[in-house]
Short mmCIF file of C-alpha atoms in Angstrom, two decimals:
data_model
loop_
_atom_site.label_atom_id
_atom_site.label_comp_id
_atom_site.label_asym_id
_atom_site.label_seq_id
_atom_site.Cartn_x
_atom_site.Cartn_y
_atom_site.Cartn_z
CA MET A 1 0.00 0.00 0.00
CA THR A 2 1.45 3.38 -0.97
CA GLN A 3 1.32 6.43 1.28
CA GLU A 4 -1.30 7.95 -1.02
CA GLU A 5 -3.45 4.80 -0.86
CA LEU A 6 -3.25 4.70 2.93
CA ALA A 7 -4.13 8.41 3.11
CA VAL A 8 -7.20 7.84 0.94
CA ARG A 9 -8.34 4.81 2.94
CA ALA A 10 -7.80 6.72 6.19
CA GLU A 11 -9.90 9.60 4.80
CA TYR A 12 -7.18 12.22 4.87
CA GLY A 13 -7.90 15.27 2.77
CA LYS A 14 -5.74 16.99 0.18
CA GLY A 15 -2.04 16.27 0.66
CA GLY A 16 -2.74 13.29 2.91
CA ALA A 17 0.29 11.37 1.66
CA VAL A 18 2.52 14.06 3.17
CA SER A 19 0.93 13.51 6.60
CA ILE A 20 1.37 9.74 6.30
CA SER A 21 5.03 10.27 5.40
CA ARG A 22 5.56 12.47 8.44
CA ILE A 23 3.98 9.86 10.69
CA GLU A 24 6.17 7.11 9.21
CA ARG A 25 9.31 9.19 9.82
CA GLY A 26 8.36 9.89 13.42
CA LEU A 27 7.93 13.64 12.88
CA MET A 28 4.35 13.59 14.15
CA SER A 29 1.75 11.17 15.45
CA PRO A 30 -1.95 11.10 14.59
CA GLY A 31 -4.59 12.31 17.02
CA GLN A 32 -7.20 9.81 18.19
CA HIS A 33 -9.55 10.67 15.32
CA ARG A 34 -6.83 10.00 12.73
CA LEU A 35 -5.42 7.02 14.60
CA ASP A 36 -8.77 5.23 14.46
CA ALA A 37 -9.04 5.84 10.71
CA ILE A 38 -5.49 4.62 10.03
CA ALA A 39 -6.02 1.51 12.14
CA LEU A 40 -9.20 0.69 10.21
CA ALA A 41 -7.36 1.20 6.91
CA LEU A 42 -4.65 -1.23 8.10
CA ARG A 43 -7.28 -3.74 9.28
CA LEU A 44 -6.21 -3.37 12.90
CA THR A 45 -8.03 -2.17 15.96
CA PRO A 46 -6.79 1.15 17.38
CA GLU A 47 -5.64 -0.77 20.45
CA GLN A 48 -3.51 -3.14 18.33
CA LEU A 49 -1.93 -0.26 16.47
CA GLN A 50 -1.24 1.62 19.70
CA GLN A 51 0.36 -1.48 21.24
CA GLU A 52 2.67 -1.92 18.26
CA ALA A 53 3.63 1.75 18.52
CA LYS A 54 4.26 1.41 22.26
CA ASP A 55 6.45 -1.66 21.78
CA ARG A 56 8.48 0.14 19.13
CA THR A 57 8.83 3.26 21.28
CA ASP A 58 9.94 1.25 24.32
CA SER A 59 12.59 -0.43 22.18
CA LEU A 60 13.92 2.91 20.91
CA VAL A 61 13.94 4.44 24.40
CA SER A 62 15.91 1.45 25.69
CA GLN A 63 18.47 1.88 22.94
CA ARG A 64 18.76 5.62 23.65
CA GLY A 65 19.42 4.94 27.32
CA GLN A 66 22.57 2.93 26.60
CA ARG A 67 25.44 5.36 27.13
CA PRO A 68 28.86 4.70 25.48
CA VAL A 69 31.72 4.08 27.90
CA LYS A 70 34.53 6.03 26.21
CA LEU A 71 34.48 9.85 26.28
CA ARG A 72 35.06 10.00 22.51
CA ASP A 73 32.06 7.79 21.90
CA GLN A 74 29.99 9.79 24.41
CA VAL A 75 30.84 13.00 22.55
CA ALA A 76 29.79 11.48 19.22
CA GLU A 77 26.54 10.17 20.72
CA THR A 78 25.67 13.53 22.34
CA LYS A 79 26.44 15.33 19.09
CA ARG A 80 24.11 12.97 17.20
CA ARG A 81 21.30 13.54 19.71
CA HIS A 82 21.86 17.30 19.56
CA ALA A 83 21.56 17.24 15.76
CA LYS A 84 18.40 15.15 15.99
CA ILE A 85 16.80 17.68 18.35
CA ASN A 86 17.58 20.53 15.98
CA ASP A 87 16.16 18.56 13.07
CA ASN A 88 13.01 17.73 15.05
CA VAL A 89 12.46 21.38 15.97
CA ALA A 90 13.09 22.53 12.41
CA GLN A 91 10.60 19.97 11.11
CA ARG A 92 7.98 21.03 13.65
CA SER A 93 8.44 24.66 12.72
CA ARG A 94 8.09 23.94 9.01
CA ILE A 95 4.98 21.82 9.52
CA THR A 96 3.42 24.41 11.81
CA GLN A 97 4.20 27.31 9.50
CA GLU A 98 2.83 25.44 6.48
CA LEU A 99 -0.44 24.46 8.16
CA GLY A 100 -0.76 27.76 10.04
CA GLU A 101 -0.44 29.80 6.86
CA ALA A 102 -2.98 27.57 5.09
CA PHE A 103 -5.47 28.01 7.93
CA ASN A 104 -4.97 31.76 8.15
CA LYS A 105 -5.58 32.17 4.42
CA VAL A 106 -8.88 30.28 4.32
CA HIS A 107 -9.96 31.82 7.62
CA ASP A 108 -9.48 35.32 6.24
CA ASP A 109 -11.32 34.37 3.05
CA ALA A 110 -14.25 32.96 5.04
CA ARG A 111 -14.30 36.03 7.28
CA ASP A 112 -14.24 38.57 4.45
CA GLN A 113 -16.27 36.75 1.82
CA PHE A 114 -18.92 35.15 4.02
CA PHE A 115 -19.04 36.44 7.59
CA MET A 116 -18.76 40.18 6.99
CA LYS A 117 -20.94 40.09 3.87
CA PHE A 118 -23.64 38.26 5.81
CA VAL A 119 -23.40 40.84 8.58
CA GLU A 120 -23.77 43.63 6.04
CA LEU A 121 -26.89 42.03 4.54
CA ALA A 122 -28.34 41.19 7.97
CA GLU A 123 -27.93 44.77 9.14
CA SER A 124 -30.08 45.89 6.21
CA VAL A 125 -33.02 43.84 7.57
CA SER A 126 -35.12 45.70 10.12
CA GLY A 127 -37.28 43.99 12.69
CA ALA A 128 -35.44 40.67 12.83
CA PRO A 129 -36.53 38.82 16.00
CA ALA A 130 -34.21 38.50 18.95
CA PRO A 131 -32.52 35.09 19.15
CA VAL A 132 -34.22 32.57 21.41
CA LYS A 133 -31.96 31.68 24.31
CA PRO A 134 -32.56 28.75 26.67
CA ASN A 135 -32.73 29.52 30.37
CA GLU A 136 -30.72 27.78 33.07
CA GLN A 137 -33.38 25.14 33.75
CA GLU A 138 -33.70 24.27 30.08
CA MET A 139 -29.93 23.96 29.80
CA ASP A 140 -29.83 21.47 32.66
CA SER A 141 -32.28 19.18 30.91
CA ASN A 142 -31.08 19.87 27.37
CA SER A 143 -29.97 16.79 25.44
CA GLU A 144 -27.93 18.84 22.98
CA THR A 145 -24.16 18.49 22.98
CA PRO A 146 -21.97 21.20 24.54
CA ALA A 147 -20.79 22.05 21.01
CA ALA A 148 -24.38 22.72 19.89
CA ILE A 149 -24.92 24.94 22.93
CA HIS A 150 -21.66 26.72 22.26
CA VAL A 151 -22.53 27.41 18.61
CA GLY A 152 -25.99 28.54 19.66
CA ALA A 153 -24.49 30.99 22.14
CA MET A 154 -22.14 32.31 19.46
CA SER A 155 -25.02 32.74 16.99
CA ALA A 156 -27.08 34.57 19.62
CA GLY A 157 -24.19 36.93 20.31
CA ILE A 158 -23.76 37.66 16.61
CA ALA A 159 -27.51 38.28 16.21
CA ASN A 160 -27.52 40.71 19.14
CA ALA A 161 -24.52 42.54 17.69
CA ILE A 162 -26.27 42.81 14.31
CA ARG A 163 -29.44 44.15 15.97
CA GLY A 164 -27.38 46.68 17.90
CA ALA A 165 -25.49 47.80 14.80
CA ALA A 166 -28.72 48.07 12.80
CA ALA A 167 -30.05 50.38 15.53
CA GLY A 168 -27.03 52.63 15.25
CA GLY A 169 -24.53 50.81 17.44
CA ALA A 170 -20.77 50.87 16.88
CA VAL A 171 -20.38 47.25 15.82
CA GLY A 172 -20.84 46.68 12.12
CA ALA A 173 -19.36 45.90 8.74
CA ALA A 174 -18.67 49.60 8.18
CA ALA A 175 -15.88 49.37 10.75
CA GLY A 176 -13.80 47.39 8.29
CA GLY A 177 -13.36 43.64 7.82
CA ALA A 178 -10.83 42.60 10.45
CA ALA A 179 -11.83 45.27 12.98
CA ALA A 180 -15.55 44.53 12.65
CA TYR A 181 -14.91 40.80 12.89
CA GLY A 182 -12.99 41.35 16.14
CA ALA A 183 -15.87 43.43 17.50
CA PHE A 184 -18.40 40.75 16.62
CA THR A 185 -16.34 38.00 18.21
CA ALA A 186 -16.10 40.03 21.41
CA VAL A 187 -19.86 40.55 21.48
CA ALA A 188 -20.56 36.90 20.69
CA MET A 189 -18.33 35.74 23.52
CA PHE A 190 -19.07 38.32 26.15
CA GLY A 191 -22.54 39.55 25.18
CA THR A 192 -25.35 38.98 27.66
CA ALA A 193 -28.59 37.12 27.53
CA SER A 194 -31.90 38.71 28.57
CA THR A 195 -31.32 37.45 32.11
CA GLY A 196 -27.93 39.16 32.26
CA THR A 197 -26.07 35.86 32.15
CA ALA A 198 -22.97 35.95 29.94
CA ILE A 199 -23.72 34.07 26.74
CA SER A 200 -20.35 32.35 26.74
CA THR A 201 -21.21 30.68 30.07
CA LEU A 202 -24.97 30.25 29.70
CA SER A 203 -25.26 26.76 31.11
CA GLY A 204 -26.15 24.97 34.28
CA VAL A 205 -24.20 21.83 33.34
CA ALA A 206 -20.71 21.57 34.77
CA ALA A 207 -19.37 19.60 31.81
CA THR A 208 -20.71 22.19 29.40
CA ASN A 209 -19.17 25.00 31.40
CA ALA A 210 -15.82 23.24 31.21
CA THR A 211 -16.17 22.85 27.47
CA LEU A 212 -17.08 26.48 26.99
CA ALA A 213 -14.14 27.49 29.15
CA PHE A 214 -11.84 25.59 26.79
CA LEU A 215 -13.49 26.77 23.60
CA GLY A 216 -15.23 30.03 24.40
CA GLY A 217 -12.22 31.66 26.02
CA GLY A 218 -9.63 31.01 23.37
CA THR A 219 -7.02 33.59 22.60
CA LEU A 220 -9.80 36.06 21.81
CA ALA A 221 -10.56 36.30 25.51
CA ALA A 222 -7.09 37.70 26.00
CA GLY A 223 -7.62 40.25 23.23
CA GLY A 224 -5.90 38.22 20.52
CA ALA A 225 -7.11 37.07 17.14
CA GLY A 226 -8.43 33.64 18.05
CA MET A 227 -7.22 30.56 16.25
CA ALA A 228 -6.13 32.55 13.22
CA GLY A 229 -3.87 34.76 15.31
CA GLY A 230 -2.73 31.85 17.47
CA ALA A 231 -1.42 30.03 14.42
CA LEU A 232 1.03 32.87 13.91
CA LEU A 233 2.56 32.23 17.35
CA LEU A 234 3.11 28.52 16.94
CA THR A 235 6.37 28.52 15.01
CA GLY A 236 8.12 30.17 17.93
CA MET A 237 6.43 27.90 20.47
CA VAL A 238 7.42 24.64 18.80
CA ALA A 239 11.01 25.85 18.67
CA ALA A 240 11.10 26.67 22.38
CA PRO A 241 12.62 23.35 23.60
CA VAL A 242 15.80 23.93 21.63
CA ALA A 243 16.42 27.09 23.68
CA ALA A 244 17.43 24.79 26.52
CA LEU A 245 20.61 24.05 24.59
CA ALA A 246 21.69 27.67 24.29
CA ALA A 247 23.76 27.71 27.48
CA ALA A 248 25.97 24.80 26.53
CA GLY A 249 25.36 24.51 22.79
CA PHE A 250 28.75 25.96 21.85
CA TYR A 251 30.41 22.81 23.21
CA VAL A 252 29.03 20.91 20.23
CA LEU A 253 31.23 23.00 17.94
CA LYS A 254 34.42 22.13 19.81
CA GLN A 255 36.55 19.40 18.31
CA ARG A 256 37.57 18.34 21.81
CA ARG A 257 35.76 18.87 25.09
CA THR A 258 36.41 17.92 28.67
CA LYS A 259 34.44 15.34 30.59
CA LYS A 260 32.79 18.19 32.56
CA GLU A 261 31.80 19.98 29.35
CA GLU A 262 30.42 16.75 27.93
CA GLU A 263 28.35 16.14 31.07
CA GLN A 264 26.95 19.68 30.92
CA LEU A 265 26.00 19.39 27.27
CA ARG A 266 24.47 15.96 27.79
CA THR A 267 22.33 17.36 30.63
CA GLU A 268 21.06 20.11 28.34
CA VAL A 269 20.41 17.64 25.54
CA GLU A 270 18.44 15.36 27.85
CA ALA A 271 16.37 18.34 29.08
CA ALA A 272 15.58 19.32 25.48
CA GLU A 273 14.66 15.73 24.60
CA LYS A 274 12.35 15.59 27.60
CA ALA A 275 10.70 18.89 26.64
CA LEU A 276 10.11 17.65 23.10
CA ASP A 277 8.75 14.33 24.31
CA GLN A 278 6.36 16.03 26.74
CA SER A 279 5.01 18.38 24.08
CA GLN A 280 4.78 15.76 21.32
CA GLN A 281 1.22 14.68 22.09
CA GLY A 282 0.03 18.28 22.22
CA PHE A 283 1.85 18.98 18.95
CA ASN A 284 0.15 15.99 17.31
CA VAL A 285 -3.28 17.17 18.45
CA MET A 286 -2.52 20.70 17.31
CA ILE A 287 -1.51 19.57 13.81
CA ASP A 288 -4.65 17.44 13.52
CA VAL A 289 -6.85 20.34 14.69
CA LEU A 290 -5.22 22.81 12.29
CA GLY A 291 -5.80 20.49 9.33
CA ARG A 292 -9.43 19.76 10.16
CA ALA A 293 -10.22 23.38 10.99
CA THR A 294 -8.76 24.44 7.65
CA GLU A 295 -11.14 22.04 5.88
CA VAL A 296 -14.11 23.55 7.74
CA MET A 297 -13.04 27.11 6.90
CA GLU A 298 -12.42 26.24 3.27
CA TYR A 299 -15.92 24.79 2.96
CA VAL A 300 -17.42 27.98 4.37
CA SER A 301 -15.25 30.13 2.12
CA VAL A 302 -16.35 28.31 -1.03
CA HIS A 303 -19.84 26.94 -0.47
CA GLY A 304 -21.01 29.40 2.18
CA THR A 305 -20.05 32.36 0.03
CA HIS A 306 -21.87 30.89 -2.97
CA ALA A 307 -25.04 30.21 -0.97
CA LEU A 308 -24.92 33.71 0.53
CA GLU A 309 -24.72 35.29 -2.91
CA LYS A 310 -27.79 33.34 -4.05
CA TRP A 311 -29.69 34.54 -0.95
CA ARG A 312 -28.63 38.14 -1.60
CA GLU A 313 -30.05 37.96 -5.12
CA SER A 314 -33.39 36.76 -3.75
CA LEU A 315 -33.75 39.57 -1.19
CA PRO A 316 -36.23 42.41 -1.74
CA PRO A 317 -34.76 45.89 -2.34
CA GLU A 318 -33.86 48.11 0.61
CA PRO A 319 -35.24 49.14 3.02
CA ARG A 320 -35.93 45.53 3.98
CA ALA A 321 -38.39 44.57 6.68
CA TRP A 322 -38.26 41.14 8.30
CA GLU A 323 -41.77 40.32 7.07
CA ALA A 324 -40.75 41.13 3.47
CA LEU A 325 -38.24 38.27 3.46
CA GLY A 326 -40.99 35.67 3.50
CA HIS A 327 -40.75 32.30 5.24
CA ASP A 328 -37.94 30.94 3.05
CA GLY A 329 -35.88 34.10 3.34
CA GLN A 330 -36.32 34.21 7.10
CA GLU A 331 -35.27 30.58 7.48
CA ARG A 332 -32.19 31.24 5.34
CA TYR A 333 -31.30 34.18 7.57
CA LYS A 334 -31.42 31.89 10.62
CA GLU A 335 -29.35 29.23 8.85
CA PHE A 336 -26.66 31.75 7.91
CA LEU A 337 -26.65 32.95 11.51
CA THR A 338 -25.96 29.37 12.63
CA LEU A 339 -23.26 29.09 9.98
CA ALA A 340 -21.62 32.27 11.29
CA GLY A 341 -21.77 30.83 14.82
CA CYS A 342 -20.02 27.66 13.63
CA LEU A 343 -17.30 29.70 11.94
CA LEU A 344 -16.76 31.74 15.08
CA ALA A 345 -16.69 28.67 17.33
CA VAL A 346 -13.96 27.09 15.19
CA SER A 347 -12.05 30.39 14.96
CA SER A 348 -11.93 30.75 18.74
CA ILE A 349 -10.27 27.39 19.47
CA ASN A 350 -7.16 28.07 21.51
CA ILE A 351 -4.67 25.89 19.68
CA THR A 352 -1.60 27.43 21.31
CA ALA A 353 -2.68 26.02 24.69
CA LEU A 354 -2.38 22.47 23.33
CA LEU A 355 1.42 22.58 23.36
CA THR A 356 1.66 23.33 27.07
CA ALA A 357 -1.34 21.42 28.45
CA GLU A 358 -0.84 18.65 31.00
CA PRO A 359 -1.95 15.17 29.83
CA ASP A 360 -5.32 15.16 31.64
CA ALA A 361 -6.18 18.68 30.50
CA LEU A 362 -5.02 17.85 26.98
CA ARG A 363 -7.41 14.89 26.77
CA GLU A 364 -10.32 17.08 27.88
CA MET A 365 -9.34 19.81 25.42
CA GLU A 366 -8.98 17.33 22.56
CA LYS A 367 -12.38 15.85 23.33
CA ALA A 368 -14.06 19.27 23.41
CA ILE A 369 -12.29 20.45 20.25
CA ASN A 370 -13.16 17.26 18.37
CA GLU A 371 -16.77 17.74 19.36
CA THR A 372 -16.80 21.34 18.16
CA LEU A 373 -15.07 20.56 14.86
CA GLY A 374 -17.36 17.58 14.25
CA TYR A 375 -20.54 19.48 15.06
CA ALA A 376 -19.51 22.59 13.13
CA GLY A 377 -18.44 20.61 10.07
CA GLN A 378 -21.59 18.51 10.00
CA THR A 379 -23.85 21.53 10.56
CA ILE A 380 -22.14 23.63 7.88
CA ARG A 381 -22.45 20.86 5.29
CA SER A 382 -26.11 20.38 6.08
CA LEU A 383 -26.85 24.09 5.53
CA VAL A 384 -24.85 24.91 2.40
#
């Protein structure tokens, strides 16, 4: 089976053979979602594939732990490990930059060609009803997933921002694409429901609150640019472990070094190896999330924009009253509002936190992110 064939069977998207190659060379590992698909393609259970990987890893770790006796051999071994660290970091940076740039491009296209154009059209409609928001009691008994609640909260925040802008508020498409988008994201996350409860935490379910804390906060909560902006920070973050070598790195360049110098360099190398090992799982999840989020954004950019243009052509001339849209036009308005909520939910995923999360927190974050990406992708495809 070729890399391309495996990628197709494992349902990787465009360029899947490159991802398979990186996995084979040990530059990255698949997240749980991808691991299950690869195992199925190889006619193994995920558990069998994981066990084979564990056995192989244990063998490699055992080999790495065998230290040469002679100083000359120790120097050569440390130099080899140092070079491997640098190569690993360089590979991570290249992968991150490649995927980060791809995401940022389609995100900006989806923002400018769909989100802001929808906002502009929606602001031209007067009398649109306020979004229906569940109360605390309804949330407790709601069977919807946290991702559905999250997207609903985002959509409600966007709708309130549109209503405010239509009434003369400061938030609106006239503020300019990126600036207006930032204003809408802030309103969607921190806007309030009729009861005064913050939309981003409108839930009586502890598990849902935890999910919204992971997803609703994001880098936007800190005043950043969400997932799109976070992708710009990742190249520096994945290179951070190699900084541990700075203090003693010059010893590598020396043709001869003392036993003390060799011990110091080896300590730094081991620290860098440990840092890379500890962040590997988060890096794998991050790469998987970036790829899947890019697919979601690309779908919105292409199909969402096309559907929005068809809706625009069907609208009555301005000034537009809500009643003039008719039933079909009103339903389309609501669907585009949900689509915008999905886009915003995906955009606000805090991917930079994945690299530094502890194992337990990482598992919870991965679960919540997978749920959001799955729900958003499925919902978007059902609407456009």
